[in-house]
């Protein structure tokens, strides 16, 4: 079957963001849009001749068609082999693991993660490198530059490849191996947490609800939680991946995972609740009547990770993204280990993990991970929690109260203003940025500003600098507000405001979160002038 060389012209706007290229599905389906981007990836990484790639996605609309195009293009570009998840399915952490396990040269993961899916929703594609992690900024820049110059792409003219049958096929001279998407990942999980202990926990009547949100973790959770660990059938809800995620947002937060929240706050709530996102790299943890902020979850996992076999020897260090609360810093401090602060997005953790400087890392947006892969990993976090619950025999609530009593509590919330007109969002951020230097010492409402700066990250491993990573203002007494623009939205701009207040008084650890954060929320609105500039009087999502 001949390889076709198709003449094309560069396409504007193929600039990958925090995690790959994310666009409306309709944009991805425009003539040559996907093909150009895939060719730009292949060229941007120095060609794929003789290389092996992992390919899979979160099962959203267009997943299978896009995989067919990618495979035909990989063959035409001279790849030796593509390893594809059966049915085109691979969670992001499972893909990261496969890249490492099979010593592949990289992987293409088809997902727009927490963004909704369907013909009228979003689609995405990201490239992960040899270490299994998101491409570095250098590589994403190469890819982006290539999108602006490319004038042809190569594609094999052949029939569709059967993605349903496990086994080996070929496309021209390239081998395509279809693999079980769950098996290797489950084996990895078994090597990290104590499956026997967790099995006993369930056997003794422990109850759980896992909301897969109609997304990719369904098959993983069914196999691991119910089949291997013996959780009752029905533990996993919304467990069959659907093309449009049941028309929901597969974003594991109290707003979008409402079905789970209602269960966890209702009568007869199970002992433990969790949810994961579109591509399976995030997790939300809920106890009976108790939502755990991702920042607190990271702190708890750091404090107790040694209870799981893989971390018995302790942690080399931890890392959190800048807007993530400083709860984990306090735990790291007491453990005597380093705590790194990185920009938002998983790629910055990769260098620290590769260099052995950290073992755990996490973000306020419900991403947590460890050195077992180079992506955040939703189900892994849930299993580590289960391991800790099994070892301590404590409830989620008791574990958190214990953590706060020891380290203090970082009250925390994030406000999202979505689809704001881009120029207004930029105007707001620029206005605030311009006056940062004058803020120190000023009183805003009841709070005194202690420091104000724009976060810039110097990578301690490769020495690279990433500037403009968010504006942060901290106040005397442990309050902090962070402002940044989202890099994953597909319409207008999303402004994120992160609020935090540390409380160490043991008598004040059980207050209402929003009341505690009111002064810092007021200060954030005064400082940014958000209402006047954007016309928005309330956030769209509060988590
Ligand atoms: C969001 C989150 C960030 C996360 C990113 C990718 O980015 O805030 O913490 O790393 O999504 O996660 P942003 O730029 O919109 O704030 V995923 O699971 O959606 O790939
Ligand atoms: Co995700």
PDB file of C-alpha atoms in Angstrom, residues 285-527:
ATOM      1  CA  UNK A 285     -11.107  12.010  47.780  1.00  0.00           C
ATOM      2  CA  UNK A 286     -14.183  12.162  50.015  1.00  0.00           C
ATOM      3  CA  UNK A 287     -14.748  10.693  53.440  1.00  0.00           C
ATOM      4  CA  UNK A 288     -18.173  10.101  54.931  1.00  0.00           C
ATOM      5  CA  UNK A 289     -19.571  13.640  54.956  1.00  0.00           C
ATOM      6  CA  UNK A 290     -16.078  15.045  54.465  1.00  0.00           C
ATOM      7  CA  UNK A 291     -14.641  16.452  51.227  1.00  0.00           C
ATOM      8  CA  UNK A 292     -10.842  16.449  51.304  1.00  0.00           C
ATOM      9  CA  UNK A 293      -9.139  19.227  49.382  1.00  0.00           C
ATOM     10  CA  UNK A 294      -6.500  17.893  46.976  1.00  0.00           C
ATOM     11  CA  UNK A 295      -3.892  19.984  48.776  1.00  0.00           C
ATOM     12  CA  UNK A 296      -4.780  18.292  52.068  1.00  0.00           C
ATOM     13  CA  UNK A 297      -4.812  14.904  50.371  1.00  0.00           C
ATOM     14  CA  UNK A 298      -1.244  15.468  49.153  1.00  0.00           C
ATOM     15  CA  UNK A 299      -0.204  16.414  52.699  1.00  0.00           C
ATOM     16  CA  UNK A 300      -1.847  13.312  54.143  1.00  0.00           C
ATOM     17  CA  UNK A 301      -0.294  10.991  51.560  1.00  0.00           C
ATOM     18  CA  UNK A 302       3.094  12.537  52.292  1.00  0.00           C
ATOM     19  CA  UNK A 303       2.665  11.975  56.011  1.00  0.00           C
ATOM     20  CA  UNK A 304       1.530   8.353  55.649  1.00  0.00           C
ATOM     21  CA  UNK A 305       3.066   7.031  52.414  1.00  0.00           C
ATOM     22  CA  UNK A 306       5.536   4.901  54.404  1.00  0.00           C
ATOM     23  CA  UNK A 307       2.607   2.597  55.227  1.00  0.00           C
ATOM     24  CA  UNK A 308       2.629   1.334  51.616  1.00  0.00           C
ATOM     25  CA  UNK A 309       5.314  -1.162  50.536  1.00  0.00           C
ATOM     26  CA  UNK A 310       6.780   1.018  47.758  1.00  0.00           C
ATOM     27  CA  UNK A 311       7.467   3.921  50.130  1.00  0.00           C
ATOM     28  CA  UNK A 312       8.469   1.959  53.225  1.00  0.00           C
ATOM     29  CA  UNK A 313      11.947   3.474  53.091  1.00  0.00           C
ATOM     30  CA  UNK A 314      10.567   7.020  53.219  1.00  0.00           C
ATOM     31  CA  UNK A 315      10.354   9.748  50.595  1.00  0.00           C
ATOM     32  CA  UNK A 316      13.282  11.449  48.866  1.00  0.00           C
ATOM     33  CA  UNK A 317      11.325  14.697  48.793  1.00  0.00           C
ATOM     34  CA  UNK A 318       8.004  16.115  47.644  1.00  0.00           C
ATOM     35  CA  UNK A 319       6.847  18.743  45.177  1.00  0.00           C
ATOM     36  CA  UNK A 320       3.691  20.762  44.730  1.00  0.00           C
ATOM     37  CA  UNK A 321       2.551  23.231  42.109  1.00  0.00           C
ATOM     38  CA  UNK A 322       2.759  26.842  43.235  1.00  0.00           C
ATOM     39  CA  UNK A 323      -1.001  27.443  43.700  1.00  0.00           C
ATOM     40  CA  UNK A 324      -1.336  24.233  45.761  1.00  0.00           C
ATOM     41  CA  UNK A 325      -1.699  24.999  49.481  1.00  0.00           C
ATOM     42  CA  UNK A 326       1.327  24.928  51.700  1.00  0.00           C
ATOM     43  CA  UNK A 327      -0.058  22.094  53.843  1.00  0.00           C
ATOM     44  CA  UNK A 328       2.428  19.625  52.338  1.00  0.00           C
ATOM     45  CA  UNK A 329       5.338  21.991  53.077  1.00  0.00           C
ATOM     46  CA  UNK A 330       4.577  21.686  56.774  1.00  0.00           C
ATOM     47  CA  UNK A 331       4.530  17.893  56.632  1.00  0.00           C
ATOM     48  CA  UNK A 332       7.756  17.791  54.606  1.00  0.00           C
ATOM     49  CA  UNK A 333       9.372  20.105  57.097  1.00  0.00           C
ATOM     50  CA  UNK A 334       8.543  17.811  59.999  1.00  0.00           C
ATOM     51  CA  UNK A 335       9.784  14.787  58.035  1.00  0.00           C
ATOM     52  CA  UNK A 336      13.006  16.631  57.278  1.00  0.00           C
ATOM     53  CA  UNK A 337      12.625  16.236  53.496  1.00  0.00           C
ATOM     54  CA  UNK A 338      12.770  18.834  50.719  1.00  0.00           C
ATOM     55  CA  UNK A 339       9.609  20.366  49.300  1.00  0.00           C
ATOM     56  CA  UNK A 340       9.801  21.906  45.801  1.00  0.00           C
ATOM     57  CA  UNK A 341       7.406  24.478  44.388  1.00  0.00           C
ATOM     58  CA  UNK A 342       6.867  24.180  40.614  1.00  0.00           C
ATOM     59  CA  UNK A 343       4.649  25.864  37.997  1.00  0.00           C
ATOM     60  CA  UNK A 344       1.253  24.343  37.230  1.00  0.00           C
ATOM     61  CA  UNK A 345       1.351  21.322  34.899  1.00  0.00           C
ATOM     62  CA  UNK A 346       2.949  17.938  35.328  1.00  0.00           C
ATOM     63  CA  UNK A 347       5.985  18.404  33.108  1.00  0.00           C
ATOM     64  CA  UNK A 348       7.895  20.270  35.821  1.00  0.00           C
ATOM     65  CA  UNK A 349       7.666  17.359  38.230  1.00  0.00           C
ATOM     66  CA  UNK A 350       9.248  15.011  35.680  1.00  0.00           C
ATOM     67  CA  UNK A 351      12.770  16.402  36.023  1.00  0.00           C
ATOM     68  CA  UNK A 352      12.602  16.226  39.824  1.00  0.00           C
ATOM     69  CA  UNK A 353      11.341  12.640  39.678  1.00  0.00           C
ATOM     70  CA  UNK A 354      13.939  11.611  37.085  1.00  0.00           C
ATOM     71  CA  UNK A 355      16.692  13.131  39.219  1.00  0.00           C
ATOM     72  CA  UNK A 356      15.461  11.265  42.291  1.00  0.00           C
ATOM     73  CA  UNK A 357      14.867  14.507  44.181  1.00  0.00           C
ATOM     74  CA  UNK A 358      11.211  13.789  44.934  1.00  0.00           C
ATOM     75  CA  UNK A 359       9.032  10.715  45.372  1.00  0.00           C
ATOM     76  CA  UNK A 360       5.563  12.286  45.615  1.00  0.00           C
ATOM     77  CA  UNK A 361       4.087  15.335  43.945  1.00  0.00           C
ATOM     78  CA  UNK A 362       0.709  16.963  43.537  1.00  0.00           C
ATOM     79  CA  UNK A 363      -1.493  19.822  42.466  1.00  0.00           C
ATOM     80  CA  UNK A 364      -4.485  21.606  43.958  1.00  0.00           C
ATOM     81  CA  UNK A 365      -6.544  20.514  40.942  1.00  0.00           C
ATOM     82  CA  UNK A 366      -6.682  16.935  42.229  1.00  0.00           C
ATOM     83  CA  UNK A 367      -3.591  15.571  40.564  1.00  0.00           C
ATOM     84  CA  UNK A 368      -1.306  13.442  42.705  1.00  0.00           C
ATOM     85  CA  UNK A 369       1.466  11.134  41.644  1.00  0.00           C
ATOM     86  CA  UNK A 370       4.733   9.455  42.502  1.00  0.00           C
ATOM     87  CA  UNK A 371       7.883   8.181  40.905  1.00  0.00           C
ATOM     88  CA  UNK A 372       6.088   5.062  39.570  1.00  0.00           C
ATOM     89  CA  UNK A 373       5.118   6.946  36.369  1.00  0.00           C
ATOM     90  CA  UNK A 374       5.713  10.456  35.007  1.00  0.00           C
ATOM     91  CA  UNK A 375       2.116  11.607  35.081  1.00  0.00           C
ATOM     92  CA  UNK A 376      -0.357  12.225  37.812  1.00  0.00           C
ATOM     93  CA  UNK A 377      -2.297   9.098  38.596  1.00  0.00           C
ATOM     94  CA  UNK A 378      -5.869   9.113  39.882  1.00  0.00           C
ATOM     95  CA  UNK A 379      -6.405   5.453  40.712  1.00  0.00           C
ATOM     96  CA  UNK A 380      -2.948   5.161  42.278  1.00  0.00           C
ATOM     97  CA  UNK A 381      -3.844   7.947  44.738  1.00  0.00           C
ATOM     98  CA  UNK A 382      -7.086   6.161  45.602  1.00  0.00           C
ATOM     99  CA  UNK A 383      -5.200   2.894  46.192  1.00  0.00           C
ATOM    100  CA  UNK A 384      -2.616   4.620  48.374  1.00  0.00           C
ATOM    101  CA  UNK A 385      -5.439   6.108  50.437  1.00  0.00           C
ATOM    102  CA  UNK A 386      -6.992   2.635  50.748  1.00  0.00           C
ATOM    103  CA  UNK A 387      -3.647   1.231  51.870  1.00  0.00           C
ATOM    104  CA  UNK A 388      -3.395   3.937  54.547  1.00  0.00           C
ATOM    105  CA  UNK A 389      -7.000   3.388  55.663  1.00  0.00           C
ATOM    106  CA  UNK A 390      -6.331  -0.363  55.885  1.00  0.00           C
ATOM    107  CA  UNK A 391      -3.132   0.080  57.910  1.00  0.00           C
ATOM    108  CA  UNK A 392      -4.337   2.767  60.314  1.00  0.00           C
ATOM    109  CA  UNK A 393      -7.924   1.506  60.671  1.00  0.00           C
ATOM    110  CA  UNK A 394      -8.873   5.156  61.050  1.00  0.00           C
ATOM    111  CA  UNK A 395     -11.657   6.969  59.195  1.00  0.00           C
ATOM    112  CA  UNK A 396     -10.892   9.622  56.579  1.00  0.00           C
ATOM    113  CA  UNK A 397     -12.171  12.299  58.971  1.00  0.00           C
ATOM    114  CA  UNK A 398     -10.025  11.090  61.865  1.00  0.00           C
ATOM    115  CA  UNK A 399      -6.940  10.962  59.653  1.00  0.00           C
ATOM    116  CA  UNK A 400      -7.484  14.560  58.576  1.00  0.00           C
ATOM    117  CA  UNK A 401      -8.206  15.819  62.092  1.00  0.00           C
ATOM    118  CA  UNK A 402      -5.051  14.143  63.233  1.00  0.00           C
ATOM    119  CA  UNK A 403      -3.026  15.756  60.442  1.00  0.00           C
ATOM    120  CA  UNK A 404      -4.426  19.231  61.214  1.00  0.00           C
ATOM    121  CA  UNK A 405      -3.831  18.843  64.936  1.00  0.00           C
ATOM    122  CA  UNK A 406      -0.186  18.102  64.227  1.00  0.00           C
ATOM    123  CA  UNK A 407       0.568  20.515  61.394  1.00  0.00           C
ATOM    124  CA  UNK A 408      -2.196  23.117  61.421  1.00  0.00           C
ATOM    125  CA  UNK A 409      -4.871  23.402  58.738  1.00  0.00           C
ATOM    126  CA  UNK A 410      -4.608  25.261  55.440  1.00  0.00           C
ATOM    127  CA  UNK A 411      -8.151  26.338  54.642  1.00  0.00           C
ATOM    128  CA  UNK A 412      -8.280  26.404  50.863  1.00  0.00           C
ATOM    129  CA  UNK A 413     -10.535  27.118  47.913  1.00  0.00           C
ATOM    130  CA  UNK A 414     -10.251  27.871  44.189  1.00  0.00           C
ATOM    131  CA  UNK A 415     -12.567  30.205  42.289  1.00  0.00           C
ATOM    132  CA  UNK A 416     -12.857  29.782  38.502  1.00  0.00           C
ATOM    133  CA  UNK A 417     -14.255  32.452  36.199  1.00  0.00           C
ATOM    134  CA  UNK A 418     -14.740  30.676  32.883  1.00  0.00           C
ATOM    135  CA  UNK A 419     -14.985  31.902  29.275  1.00  0.00           C
ATOM    136  CA  UNK A 420     -14.044  35.456  30.202  1.00  0.00           C
ATOM    137  CA  UNK A 421     -13.245  37.660  27.205  1.00  0.00           C
ATOM    138  CA  UNK A 422      -9.532  37.117  26.696  1.00  0.00           C
ATOM    139  CA  UNK A 423      -8.571  40.789  26.487  1.00  0.00           C
ATOM    140  CA  UNK A 424     -10.362  41.549  29.745  1.00  0.00           C
ATOM    141  CA  UNK A 425      -8.682  38.680  31.552  1.00  0.00           C
ATOM    142  CA  UNK A 426      -5.304  39.837  30.279  1.00  0.00           C
ATOM    143  CA  UNK A 427      -6.090  43.428  31.244  1.00  0.00           C
ATOM    144  CA  UNK A 428      -6.873  42.307  34.789  1.00  0.00           C
ATOM    145  CA  UNK A 429      -3.727  40.224  35.148  1.00  0.00           C
ATOM    146  CA  UNK A 430      -1.530  42.923  33.599  1.00  0.00           C
ATOM    147  CA  UNK A 431      -3.022  45.598  35.846  1.00  0.00           C
ATOM    148  CA  UNK A 432      -2.273  43.571  38.933  1.00  0.00           C
ATOM    149  CA  UNK A 433       1.163  42.603  37.711  1.00  0.00           C
ATOM    150  CA  UNK A 434       2.059  46.263  37.145  1.00  0.00           C
ATOM    151  CA  UNK A 435       1.330  47.231  40.726  1.00  0.00           C
ATOM    152  CA  UNK A 436       2.819  44.179  42.498  1.00  0.00           C
ATOM    153  CA  UNK A 437       5.959  46.097  43.464  1.00  0.00           C
ATOM    154  CA  UNK A 438       3.973  48.705  45.390  1.00  0.00           C
ATOM    155  CA  UNK A 439       1.792  46.319  47.335  1.00  0.00           C
ATOM    156  CA  UNK A 440       4.082  45.164  50.108  1.00  0.00           C
ATOM    157  CA  UNK A 441       3.095  46.813  53.405  1.00  0.00           C
ATOM    158  CA  UNK A 442      -0.333  47.922  52.180  1.00  0.00           C
ATOM    159  CA  UNK A 443      -3.476  47.057  54.103  1.00  0.00           C
ATOM    160  CA  UNK A 444      -6.311  45.575  52.024  1.00  0.00           C
ATOM    161  CA  UNK A 445      -9.492  45.266  54.078  1.00  0.00           C
ATOM    162  CA  UNK A 446      -8.377  43.555  57.272  1.00  0.00           C
ATOM    163  CA  UNK A 447      -5.217  42.024  55.811  1.00  0.00           C
ATOM    164  CA  UNK A 448      -1.649  43.320  55.573  1.00  0.00           C
ATOM    165  CA  UNK A 449       0.355  42.374  52.498  1.00  0.00           C
ATOM    166  CA  UNK A 450       3.645  40.702  53.340  1.00  0.00           C
ATOM    167  CA  UNK A 451       4.974  39.710  49.892  1.00  0.00           C
ATOM    168  CA  UNK A 452       3.808  40.105  46.295  1.00  0.00           C
ATOM    169  CA  UNK A 453       5.512  38.712  43.214  1.00  0.00           C
ATOM    170  CA  UNK A 454       5.124  36.919  39.921  1.00  0.00           C
ATOM    171  CA  UNK A 455       6.209  33.300  40.129  1.00  0.00           C
ATOM    172  CA  UNK A 456       9.173  32.341  37.999  1.00  0.00           C
ATOM    173  CA  UNK A 457      10.639  28.839  38.249  1.00  0.00           C
ATOM    174  CA  UNK A 458      14.270  27.937  38.017  1.00  0.00           C
ATOM    175  CA  UNK A 459      14.452  24.213  37.370  1.00  0.00           C
ATOM    176  CA  UNK A 460      17.024  22.834  39.809  1.00  0.00           C
ATOM    177  CA  UNK A 461      17.772  19.921  37.478  1.00  0.00           C
ATOM    178  CA  UNK A 462      18.275  21.434  34.020  1.00  0.00           C
ATOM    179  CA  UNK A 463      18.722  25.082  34.968  1.00  0.00           C
ATOM    180  CA  UNK A 464      15.920  26.289  32.679  1.00  0.00           C
ATOM    181  CA  UNK A 465      13.670  29.155  33.715  1.00  0.00           C
ATOM    182  CA  UNK A 466       9.891  29.349  33.279  1.00  0.00           C
ATOM    183  CA  UNK A 467       8.605  32.876  33.820  1.00  0.00           C
ATOM    184  CA  UNK A 468       5.080  34.333  34.172  1.00  0.00           C
ATOM    185  CA  UNK A 469       3.714  31.409  36.143  1.00  0.00           C
ATOM    186  CA  UNK A 470       1.123  33.255  38.223  1.00  0.00           C
ATOM    187  CA  UNK A 471       0.828  36.212  40.591  1.00  0.00           C
ATOM    188  CA  UNK A 472       1.041  35.479  44.298  1.00  0.00           C
ATOM    189  CA  UNK A 473       0.333  37.734  47.226  1.00  0.00           C
ATOM    190  CA  UNK A 474       0.748  36.653  50.801  1.00  0.00           C
ATOM    191  CA  UNK A 475      -0.524  38.365  53.899  1.00  0.00           C
ATOM    192  CA  UNK A 476       0.683  38.603  57.467  1.00  0.00           C
ATOM    193  CA  UNK A 477      -0.876  35.745  59.437  1.00  0.00           C
ATOM    194  CA  UNK A 478      -0.713  32.966  56.825  1.00  0.00           C
ATOM    195  CA  UNK A 479      -3.223  34.020  54.170  1.00  0.00           C
ATOM    196  CA  UNK A 480      -2.332  33.889  50.474  1.00  0.00           C
ATOM    197  CA  UNK A 481      -4.009  34.537  47.158  1.00  0.00           C
ATOM    198  CA  UNK A 482      -2.752  33.405  43.756  1.00  0.00           C
ATOM    199  CA  UNK A 483      -4.015  34.553  40.357  1.00  0.00           C
ATOM    200  CA  UNK A 484      -3.351  32.802  37.069  1.00  0.00           C
ATOM    201  CA  UNK A 485      -4.914  32.172  33.687  1.00  0.00           C
ATOM    202  CA  UNK A 486      -5.772  28.618  32.740  1.00  0.00           C
ATOM    203  CA  UNK A 487      -3.823  26.950  29.950  1.00  0.00           C
ATOM    204  CA  UNK A 488      -6.370  24.217  29.218  1.00  0.00           C
ATOM    205  CA  UNK A 489      -9.565  26.097  28.299  1.00  0.00           C
ATOM    206  CA  UNK A 490     -10.821  26.221  24.724  1.00  0.00           C
ATOM    207  CA  UNK A 491     -13.077  29.274  24.843  1.00  0.00           C
ATOM    208  CA  UNK A 492     -11.958  32.730  25.951  1.00  0.00           C
ATOM    209  CA  UNK A 493      -9.918  32.814  29.135  1.00  0.00           C
ATOM    210  CA  UNK A 494     -10.440  31.147  32.483  1.00  0.00           C
ATOM    211  CA  UNK A 495      -9.264  33.153  35.480  1.00  0.00           C
ATOM    212  CA  UNK A 496      -8.319  31.058  38.479  1.00  0.00           C
ATOM    213  CA  UNK A 497      -8.090  32.593  41.945  1.00  0.00           C
ATOM    214  CA  UNK A 498      -6.622  30.393  44.666  1.00  0.00           C
ATOM    215  CA  UNK A 499      -7.364  31.304  48.294  1.00  0.00           C
ATOM    216  CA  UNK A 500      -5.587  29.995  51.343  1.00  0.00           C
ATOM    217  CA  UNK A 501      -5.495  30.675  55.086  1.00  0.00           C
ATOM    218  CA  UNK A 502      -3.328  28.790  57.549  1.00  0.00           C
ATOM    219  CA  UNK A 503      -4.771  28.130  61.011  1.00  0.00           C
ATOM    220  CA  UNK A 504      -2.669  26.634  63.773  1.00  0.00           C
ATOM    221  CA  UNK A 505      -4.905  27.323  66.760  1.00  0.00           C
ATOM    222  CA  UNK A 506      -6.176  23.853  67.798  1.00  0.00           C
ATOM    223  CA  UNK A 507      -9.556  25.341  68.748  1.00  0.00           C
ATOM    224  CA  UNK A 508     -10.120  26.727  65.284  1.00  0.00           C
ATOM    225  CA  UNK A 509      -9.608  23.721  63.063  1.00  0.00           C
ATOM    226  CA  UNK A 510     -13.304  23.002  62.393  1.00  0.00           C
ATOM    227  CA  UNK A 511     -14.568  26.262  60.977  1.00  0.00           C
ATOM    228  CA  UNK A 512     -16.583  26.843  57.836  1.00  0.00           C
ATOM    229  CA  UNK A 513     -14.101  27.080  54.963  1.00  0.00           C
ATOM    230  CA  UNK A 514     -15.776  29.943  53.124  1.00  0.00           C
ATOM    231  CA  UNK A 515     -16.134  32.053  56.266  1.00  0.00           C
ATOM    232  CA  UNK A 516     -12.461  31.622  57.077  1.00  0.00           C
ATOM    233  CA  UNK A 517     -11.523  32.586  53.517  1.00  0.00           C
ATOM    234  CA  UNK A 518     -13.874  35.581  53.238  1.00  0.00           C
ATOM    235  CA  UNK A 519     -11.258  38.242  54.135  1.00  0.00           C
ATOM    236  CA  UNK A 520      -8.751  36.918  51.607  1.00  0.00           C
ATOM    237  CA  UNK A 521     -11.490  36.540  48.983  1.00  0.00           C
ATOM    238  CA  UNK A 522     -12.503  40.170  49.565  1.00  0.00           C
ATOM    239  CA  UNK A 523      -8.872  41.255  49.297  1.00  0.00           C
ATOM    240  CA  UNK A 524      -8.480  39.306  46.033  1.00  0.00           C
ATOM    241  CA  UNK A 525     -11.413  41.123  44.448  1.00  0.00           C
ATOM    242  CA  UNK A 526     -10.212  44.538  45.629  1.00  0.00           C
ATOM    243  CA  UNK A 527      -6.663  43.909  44.416  1.00  0.00           C
TER     244      UNK A 527
END
